[in-house]
mmCIF file of C-alpha atoms and ligand atoms in Angstrom:
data_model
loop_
_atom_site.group_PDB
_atom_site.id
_atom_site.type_symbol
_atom_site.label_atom_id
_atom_site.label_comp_id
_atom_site.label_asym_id
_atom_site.label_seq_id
_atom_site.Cartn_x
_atom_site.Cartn_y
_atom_site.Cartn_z
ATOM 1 C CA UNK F 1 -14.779 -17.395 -33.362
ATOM 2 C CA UNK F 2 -12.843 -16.915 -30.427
ATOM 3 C CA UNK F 3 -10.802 -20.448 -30.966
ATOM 4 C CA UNK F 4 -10.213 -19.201 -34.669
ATOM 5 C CA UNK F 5 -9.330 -15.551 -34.133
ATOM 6 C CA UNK F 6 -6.717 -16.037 -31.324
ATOM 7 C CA UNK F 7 -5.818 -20.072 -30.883
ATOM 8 C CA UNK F 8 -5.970 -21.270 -34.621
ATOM 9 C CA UNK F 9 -4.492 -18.618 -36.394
ATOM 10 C CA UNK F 10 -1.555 -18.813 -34.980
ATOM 11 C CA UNK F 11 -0.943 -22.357 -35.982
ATOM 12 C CA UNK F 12 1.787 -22.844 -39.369
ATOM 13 C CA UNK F 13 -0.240 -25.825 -40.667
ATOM 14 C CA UNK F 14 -2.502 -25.316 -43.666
ATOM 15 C CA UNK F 15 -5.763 -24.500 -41.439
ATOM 16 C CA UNK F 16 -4.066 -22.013 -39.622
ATOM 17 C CA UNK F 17 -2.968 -19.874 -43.011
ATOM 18 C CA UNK F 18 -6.397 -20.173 -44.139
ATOM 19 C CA UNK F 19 -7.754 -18.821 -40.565
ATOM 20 C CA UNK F 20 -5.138 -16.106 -40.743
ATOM 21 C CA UNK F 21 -6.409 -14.962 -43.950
ATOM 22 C CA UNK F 22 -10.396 -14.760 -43.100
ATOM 23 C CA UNK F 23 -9.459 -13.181 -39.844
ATOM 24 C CA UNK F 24 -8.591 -10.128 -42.232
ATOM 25 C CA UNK F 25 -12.201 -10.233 -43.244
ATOM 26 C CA UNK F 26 -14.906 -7.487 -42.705
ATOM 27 C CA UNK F 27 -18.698 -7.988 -43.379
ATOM 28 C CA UNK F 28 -20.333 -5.044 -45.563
ATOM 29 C CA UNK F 29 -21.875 -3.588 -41.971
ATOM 30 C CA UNK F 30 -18.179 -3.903 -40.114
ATOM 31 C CA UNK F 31 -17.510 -1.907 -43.062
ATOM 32 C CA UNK F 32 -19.929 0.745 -42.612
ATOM 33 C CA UNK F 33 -19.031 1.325 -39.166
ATOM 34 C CA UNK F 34 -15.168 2.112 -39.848
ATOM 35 C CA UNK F 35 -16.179 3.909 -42.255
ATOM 36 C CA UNK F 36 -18.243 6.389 -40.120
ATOM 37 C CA UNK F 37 -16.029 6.312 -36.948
ATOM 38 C CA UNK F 38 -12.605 7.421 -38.778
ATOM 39 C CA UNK F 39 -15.107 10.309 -40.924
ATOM 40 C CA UNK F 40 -15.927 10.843 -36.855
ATOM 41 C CA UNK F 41 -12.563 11.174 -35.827
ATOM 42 C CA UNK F 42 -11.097 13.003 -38.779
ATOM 43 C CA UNK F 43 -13.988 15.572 -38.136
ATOM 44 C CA UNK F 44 -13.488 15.887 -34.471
ATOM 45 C CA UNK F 45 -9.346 16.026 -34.967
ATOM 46 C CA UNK F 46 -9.783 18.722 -37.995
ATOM 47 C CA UNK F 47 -12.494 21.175 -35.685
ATOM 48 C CA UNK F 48 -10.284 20.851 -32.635
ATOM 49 C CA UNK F 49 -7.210 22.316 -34.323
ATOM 50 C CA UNK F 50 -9.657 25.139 -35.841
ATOM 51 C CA UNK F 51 -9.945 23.094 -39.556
ATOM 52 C CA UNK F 52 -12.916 22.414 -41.394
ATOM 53 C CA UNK F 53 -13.734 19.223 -42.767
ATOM 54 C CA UNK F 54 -16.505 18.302 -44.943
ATOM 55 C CA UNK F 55 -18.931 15.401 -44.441
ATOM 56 C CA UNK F 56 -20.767 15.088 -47.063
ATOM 57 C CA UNK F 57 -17.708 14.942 -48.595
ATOM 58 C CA UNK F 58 -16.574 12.178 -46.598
ATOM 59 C CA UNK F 59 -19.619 10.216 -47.464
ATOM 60 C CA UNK F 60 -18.865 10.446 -51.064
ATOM 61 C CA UNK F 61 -15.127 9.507 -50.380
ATOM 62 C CA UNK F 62 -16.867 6.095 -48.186
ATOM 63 C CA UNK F 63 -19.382 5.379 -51.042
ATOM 64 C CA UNK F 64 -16.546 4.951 -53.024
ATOM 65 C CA UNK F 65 -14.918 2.852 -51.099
ATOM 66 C CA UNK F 66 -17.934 0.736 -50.262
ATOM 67 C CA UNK F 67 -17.999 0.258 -54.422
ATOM 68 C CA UNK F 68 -14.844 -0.628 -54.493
ATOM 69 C CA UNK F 69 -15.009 -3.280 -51.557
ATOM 70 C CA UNK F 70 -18.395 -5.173 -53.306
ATOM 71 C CA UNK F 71 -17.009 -4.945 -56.719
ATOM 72 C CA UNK F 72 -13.689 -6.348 -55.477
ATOM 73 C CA UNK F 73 -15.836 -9.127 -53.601
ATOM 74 C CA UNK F 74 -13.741 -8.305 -50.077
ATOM 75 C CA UNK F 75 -16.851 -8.607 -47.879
ATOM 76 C CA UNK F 76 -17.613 -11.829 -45.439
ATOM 77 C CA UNK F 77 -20.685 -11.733 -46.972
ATOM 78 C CA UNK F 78 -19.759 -12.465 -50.859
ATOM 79 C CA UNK F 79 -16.884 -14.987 -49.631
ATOM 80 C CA UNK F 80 -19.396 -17.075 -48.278
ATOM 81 C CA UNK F 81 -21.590 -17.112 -51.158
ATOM 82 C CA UNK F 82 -24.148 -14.400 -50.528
ATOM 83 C CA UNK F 83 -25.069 -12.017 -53.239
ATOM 84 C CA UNK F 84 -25.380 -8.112 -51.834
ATOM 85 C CA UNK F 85 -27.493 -6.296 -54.876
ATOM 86 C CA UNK F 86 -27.086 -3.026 -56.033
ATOM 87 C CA UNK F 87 -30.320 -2.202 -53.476
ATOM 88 C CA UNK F 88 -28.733 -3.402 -50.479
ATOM 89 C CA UNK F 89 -24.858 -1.467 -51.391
ATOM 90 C CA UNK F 90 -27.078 1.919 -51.905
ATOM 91 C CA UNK F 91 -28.782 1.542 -48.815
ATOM 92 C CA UNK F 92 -25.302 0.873 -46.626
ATOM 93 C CA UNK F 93 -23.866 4.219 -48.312
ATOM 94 C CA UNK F 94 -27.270 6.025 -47.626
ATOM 95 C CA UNK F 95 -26.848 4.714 -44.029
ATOM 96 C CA UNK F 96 -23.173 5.930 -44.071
ATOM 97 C CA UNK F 97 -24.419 9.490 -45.162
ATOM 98 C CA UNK F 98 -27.599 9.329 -42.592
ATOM 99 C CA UNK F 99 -25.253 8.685 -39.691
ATOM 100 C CA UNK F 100 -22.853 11.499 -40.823
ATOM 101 C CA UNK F 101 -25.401 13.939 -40.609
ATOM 102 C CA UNK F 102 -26.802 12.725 -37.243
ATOM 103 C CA UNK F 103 -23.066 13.460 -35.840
ATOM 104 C CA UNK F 104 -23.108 16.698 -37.552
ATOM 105 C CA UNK F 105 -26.237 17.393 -35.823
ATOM 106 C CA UNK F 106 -24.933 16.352 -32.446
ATOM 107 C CA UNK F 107 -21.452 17.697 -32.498
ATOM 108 C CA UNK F 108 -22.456 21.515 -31.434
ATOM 109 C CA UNK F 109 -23.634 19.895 -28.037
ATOM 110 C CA UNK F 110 -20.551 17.242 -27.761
ATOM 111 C CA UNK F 111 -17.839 20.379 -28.882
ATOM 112 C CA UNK F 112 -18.556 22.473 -25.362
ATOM 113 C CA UNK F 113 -16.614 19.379 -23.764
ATOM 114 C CA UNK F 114 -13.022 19.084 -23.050
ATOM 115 C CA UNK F 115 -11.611 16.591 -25.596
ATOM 116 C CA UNK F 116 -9.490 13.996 -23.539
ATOM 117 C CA UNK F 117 -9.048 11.051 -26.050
ATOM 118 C CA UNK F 118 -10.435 10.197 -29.612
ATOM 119 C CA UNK F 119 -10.614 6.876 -30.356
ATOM 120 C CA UNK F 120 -7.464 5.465 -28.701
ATOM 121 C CA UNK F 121 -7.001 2.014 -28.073
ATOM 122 C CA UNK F 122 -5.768 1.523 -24.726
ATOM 123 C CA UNK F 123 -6.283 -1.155 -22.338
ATOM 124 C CA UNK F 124 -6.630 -1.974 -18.244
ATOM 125 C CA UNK F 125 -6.017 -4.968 -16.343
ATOM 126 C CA UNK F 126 -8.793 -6.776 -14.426
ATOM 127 C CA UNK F 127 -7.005 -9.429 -12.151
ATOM 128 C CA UNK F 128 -5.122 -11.486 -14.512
ATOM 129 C CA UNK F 129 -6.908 -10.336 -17.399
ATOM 130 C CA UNK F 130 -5.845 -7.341 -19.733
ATOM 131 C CA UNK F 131 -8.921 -5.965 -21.555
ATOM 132 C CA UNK F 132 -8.288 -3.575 -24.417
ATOM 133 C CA UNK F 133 -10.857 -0.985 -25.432
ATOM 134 C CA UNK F 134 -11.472 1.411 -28.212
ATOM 135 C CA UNK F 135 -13.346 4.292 -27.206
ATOM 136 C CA UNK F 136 -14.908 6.891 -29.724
ATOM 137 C CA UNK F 137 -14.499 9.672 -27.594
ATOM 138 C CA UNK F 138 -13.753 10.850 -23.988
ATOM 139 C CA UNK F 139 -14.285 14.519 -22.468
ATOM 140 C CA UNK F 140 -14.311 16.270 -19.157
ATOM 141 C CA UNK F 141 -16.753 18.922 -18.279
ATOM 142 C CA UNK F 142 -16.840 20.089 -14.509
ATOM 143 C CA UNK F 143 -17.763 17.317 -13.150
ATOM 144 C CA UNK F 144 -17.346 14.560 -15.169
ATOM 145 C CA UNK F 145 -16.055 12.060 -17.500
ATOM 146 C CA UNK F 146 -17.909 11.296 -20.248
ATOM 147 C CA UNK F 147 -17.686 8.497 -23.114
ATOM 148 C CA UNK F 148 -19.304 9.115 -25.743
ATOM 149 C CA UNK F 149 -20.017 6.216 -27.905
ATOM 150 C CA UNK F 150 -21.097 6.467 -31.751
ATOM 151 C CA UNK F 151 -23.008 3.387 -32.823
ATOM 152 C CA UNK F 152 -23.700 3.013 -36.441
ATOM 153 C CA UNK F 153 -26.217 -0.761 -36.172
ATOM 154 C CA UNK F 154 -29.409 -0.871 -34.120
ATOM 155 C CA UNK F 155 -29.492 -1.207 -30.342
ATOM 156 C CA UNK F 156 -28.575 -4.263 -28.656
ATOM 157 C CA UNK F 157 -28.158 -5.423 -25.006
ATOM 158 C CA UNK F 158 -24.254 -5.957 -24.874
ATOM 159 C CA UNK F 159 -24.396 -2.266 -26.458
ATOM 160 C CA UNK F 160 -25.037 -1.502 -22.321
ATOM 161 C CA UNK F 161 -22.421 -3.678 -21.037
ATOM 162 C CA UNK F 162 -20.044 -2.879 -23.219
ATOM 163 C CA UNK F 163 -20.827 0.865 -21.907
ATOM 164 C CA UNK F 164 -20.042 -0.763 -18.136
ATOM 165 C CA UNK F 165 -16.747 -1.988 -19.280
ATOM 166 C CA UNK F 166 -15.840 1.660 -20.636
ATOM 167 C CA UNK F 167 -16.900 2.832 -17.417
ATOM 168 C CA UNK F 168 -14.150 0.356 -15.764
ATOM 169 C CA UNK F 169 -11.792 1.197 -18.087
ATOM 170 C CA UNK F 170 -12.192 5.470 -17.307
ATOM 171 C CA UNK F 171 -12.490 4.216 -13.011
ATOM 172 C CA UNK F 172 -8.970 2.534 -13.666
ATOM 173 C CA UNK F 173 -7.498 5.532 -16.308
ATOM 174 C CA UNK F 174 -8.758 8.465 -14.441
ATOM 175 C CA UNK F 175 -8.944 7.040 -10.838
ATOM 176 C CA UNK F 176 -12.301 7.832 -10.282
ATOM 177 C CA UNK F 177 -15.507 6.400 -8.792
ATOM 178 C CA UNK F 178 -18.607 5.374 -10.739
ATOM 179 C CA UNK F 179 -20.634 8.573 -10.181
ATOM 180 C CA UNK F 180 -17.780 10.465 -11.697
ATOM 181 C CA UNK F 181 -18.270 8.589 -14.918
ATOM 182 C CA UNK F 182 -21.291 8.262 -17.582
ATOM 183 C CA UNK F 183 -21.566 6.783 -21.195
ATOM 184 C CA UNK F 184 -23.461 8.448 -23.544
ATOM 185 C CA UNK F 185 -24.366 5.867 -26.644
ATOM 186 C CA UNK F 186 -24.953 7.804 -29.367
ATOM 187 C CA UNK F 187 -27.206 5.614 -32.357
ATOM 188 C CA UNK F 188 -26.755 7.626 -35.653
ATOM 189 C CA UNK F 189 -28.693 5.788 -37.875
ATOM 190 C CA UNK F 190 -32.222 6.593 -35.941
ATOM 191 C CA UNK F 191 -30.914 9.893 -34.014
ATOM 192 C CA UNK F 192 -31.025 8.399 -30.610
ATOM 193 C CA UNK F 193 -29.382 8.617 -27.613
ATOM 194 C CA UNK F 194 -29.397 7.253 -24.031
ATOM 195 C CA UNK F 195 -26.791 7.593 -21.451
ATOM 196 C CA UNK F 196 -25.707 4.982 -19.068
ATOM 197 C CA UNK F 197 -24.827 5.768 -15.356
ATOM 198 C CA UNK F 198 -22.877 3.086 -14.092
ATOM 199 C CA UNK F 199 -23.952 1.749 -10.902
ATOM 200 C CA UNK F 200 -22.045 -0.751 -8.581
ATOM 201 C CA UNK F 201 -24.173 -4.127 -9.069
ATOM 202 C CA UNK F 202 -23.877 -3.300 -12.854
ATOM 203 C CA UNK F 203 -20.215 -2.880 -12.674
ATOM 204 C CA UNK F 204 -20.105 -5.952 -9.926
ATOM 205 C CA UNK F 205 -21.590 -8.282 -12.810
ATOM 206 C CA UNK F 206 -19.711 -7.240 -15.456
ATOM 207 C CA UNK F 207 -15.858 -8.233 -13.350
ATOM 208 C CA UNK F 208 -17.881 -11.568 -12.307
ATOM 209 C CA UNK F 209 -18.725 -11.856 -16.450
ATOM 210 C CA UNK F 210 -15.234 -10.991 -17.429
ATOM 211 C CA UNK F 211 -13.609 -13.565 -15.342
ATOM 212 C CA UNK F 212 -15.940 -16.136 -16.282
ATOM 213 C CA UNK F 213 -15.632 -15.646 -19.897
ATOM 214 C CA UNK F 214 -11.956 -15.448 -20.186
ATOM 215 C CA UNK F 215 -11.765 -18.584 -17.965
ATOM 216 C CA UNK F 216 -14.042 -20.167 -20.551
ATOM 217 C CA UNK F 217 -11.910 -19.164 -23.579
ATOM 218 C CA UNK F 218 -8.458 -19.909 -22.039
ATOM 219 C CA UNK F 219 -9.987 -23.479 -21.739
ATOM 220 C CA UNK F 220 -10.331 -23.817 -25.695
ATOM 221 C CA UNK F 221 -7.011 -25.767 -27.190
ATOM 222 C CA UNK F 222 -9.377 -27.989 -29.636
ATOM 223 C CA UNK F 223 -11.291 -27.157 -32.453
ATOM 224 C CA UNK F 224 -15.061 -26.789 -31.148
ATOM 225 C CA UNK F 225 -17.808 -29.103 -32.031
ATOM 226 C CA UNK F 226 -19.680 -27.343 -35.178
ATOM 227 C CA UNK F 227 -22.577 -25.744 -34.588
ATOM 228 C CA UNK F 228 -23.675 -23.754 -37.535
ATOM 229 C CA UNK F 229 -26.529 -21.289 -36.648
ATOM 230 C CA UNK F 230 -28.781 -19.084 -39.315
ATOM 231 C CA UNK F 231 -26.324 -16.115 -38.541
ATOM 232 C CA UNK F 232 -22.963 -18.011 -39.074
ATOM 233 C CA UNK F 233 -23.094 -17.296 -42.403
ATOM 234 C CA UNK F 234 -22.091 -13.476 -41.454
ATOM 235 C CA UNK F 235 -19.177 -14.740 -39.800
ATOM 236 C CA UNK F 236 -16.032 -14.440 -41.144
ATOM 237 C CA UNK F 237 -14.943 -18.291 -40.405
ATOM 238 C CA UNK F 238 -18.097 -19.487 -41.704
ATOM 239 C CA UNK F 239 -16.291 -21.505 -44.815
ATOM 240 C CA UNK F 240 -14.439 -23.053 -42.043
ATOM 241 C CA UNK F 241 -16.643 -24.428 -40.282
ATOM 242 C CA UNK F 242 -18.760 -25.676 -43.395
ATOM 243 C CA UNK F 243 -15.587 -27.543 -44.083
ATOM 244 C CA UNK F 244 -15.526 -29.129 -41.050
ATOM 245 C CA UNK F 245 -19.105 -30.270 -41.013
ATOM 246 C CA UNK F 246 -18.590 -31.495 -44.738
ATOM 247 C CA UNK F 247 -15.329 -33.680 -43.793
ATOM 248 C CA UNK F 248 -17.841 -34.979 -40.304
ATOM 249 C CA UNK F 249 -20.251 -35.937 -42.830
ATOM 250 C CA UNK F 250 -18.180 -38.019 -44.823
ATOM 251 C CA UNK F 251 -16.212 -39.712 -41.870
ATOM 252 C CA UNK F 252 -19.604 -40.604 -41.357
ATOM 253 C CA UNK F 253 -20.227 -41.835 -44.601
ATOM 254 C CA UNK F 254 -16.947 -43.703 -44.732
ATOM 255 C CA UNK F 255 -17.861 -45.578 -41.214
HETATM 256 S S1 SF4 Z 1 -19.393 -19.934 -38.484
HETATM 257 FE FE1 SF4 Z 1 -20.650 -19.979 -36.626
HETATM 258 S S2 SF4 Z 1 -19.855 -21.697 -35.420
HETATM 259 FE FE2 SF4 Z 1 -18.292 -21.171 -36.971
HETATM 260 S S3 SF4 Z 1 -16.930 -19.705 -35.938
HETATM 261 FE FE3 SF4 Z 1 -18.465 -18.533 -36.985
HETATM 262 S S4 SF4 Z 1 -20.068 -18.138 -35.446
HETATM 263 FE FE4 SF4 Z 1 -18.782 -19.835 -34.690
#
């Protein structure tokens, strides 16, 4: 993906257009989630400057949208051949309205803050490596910074590293230590929350990952061996790389 996204579809020969067009490409759950995070941020931005702004209204408005996104076949999911019923679409814009109201619910808390940023990209520099970050939304209380991070799919473990790279990213922005700084991932879809204190050895792995990672990606200048797995076919290059394993298979055939 990485090859694709940022070697490949740069390139002006026929592969490269086609790249350049599925990197546009969102699956029906990348969907969802920008969905929910600009309803987020038009809701914070509207409050803050005294406004009111309607969620349930802004679920109807995304519903809409998600209709008009499966009807118009747009999703990874349809260009690679799967088939999202009428089930599965209702359920996405029931999640959409579920994680609405678990904001709403959370927001009185979250709106005794100081609003610092709402979802801004910005980005820091980690030796030779500039890492760019999104993040929902910061505040200050008396003591601290505080990240709060809405996530619309279930919880998964880079959920908490990704959390340590925020925390980087407010050290460097805000030039403060760790216990200045905590992360507060905020799962809408099942009401939960946990906050992440970042402690050194976290932090220390997470620079040691960073380097490694980007060393490993700078190496790529060839397009990788295929390995399709059972969730490629999510991925936005996924007719790619079924190309490229059908024109394997017939140099095969050919020898
Ligand atoms: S389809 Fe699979 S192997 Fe190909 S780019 Fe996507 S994740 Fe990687």
């Amino acid at each position: 993906m990485y090859y694709f996204s940022y070697i490949k579809r740069f390139d002006s020969d026929e592969l490269g257009k086609i790249v350049s067009e599925l990197y546009n490409l969102s699956s029906i759950q990348m969907h969802k989630g920008e969905l929910v995070h600009r309803a987020i941020e038009n809701y914070i931005q509207n409050v803050l400057c005294g406004a009111k702004y309607n969620l349930n209204h802004a679920a109807k408005v995304a519903a809409t949208k998600i209709d008009y996104i499966c009807a118009e076949k747009k999703t990874t999911e349809q260009t690679n051949g799967l088939i999202l019923s009428e089930d599965f679409i209702n359920k996405i814009k029931n999640e959409i309205l579920k994680c609405l109201h678990t904001f709403e619910s959370v927001w009185p808390i979250i709106s005794n803050y100081q609003s610092i940023l709402i979802e801004k990209y910005d980005s820091f520099k980690y030796g030779d490596v500039e890492i760019t970050v999104k993040p929902d939304y910061v505040v200050k209380d008396e003591e601290k910074v505080i990240i709060f991070d809405w996530k619309t799919g279930s919880k998964k473990d880079d959920d908490f590293y990704q959390s340590i790279v925020y925390s980087i990213y407010a050290m460097d922005k805000f030039n403060l230590s760790e216990k200045d700084i905590s992360v507060v991932l905020v799962y809408l879809s099942d009401c939960k929350k946990y906050k992440v204190t970042p402690d050194h050895k976290y932090i220390e792995n997470i620079e040691k990952r960073i380097v490694r990672e980007n060393d490993e990606m700078n190496m790529l200048d060839y397009i990788p061996e295929v390995n399709l797995m059972e969730y490629c076919i999510f991925c936005k290059y996924y007719t790619i790389c079924e190309l490229q394993r059908y024109n394997k298979n017939a140099e095969k055939i050919i020898v």
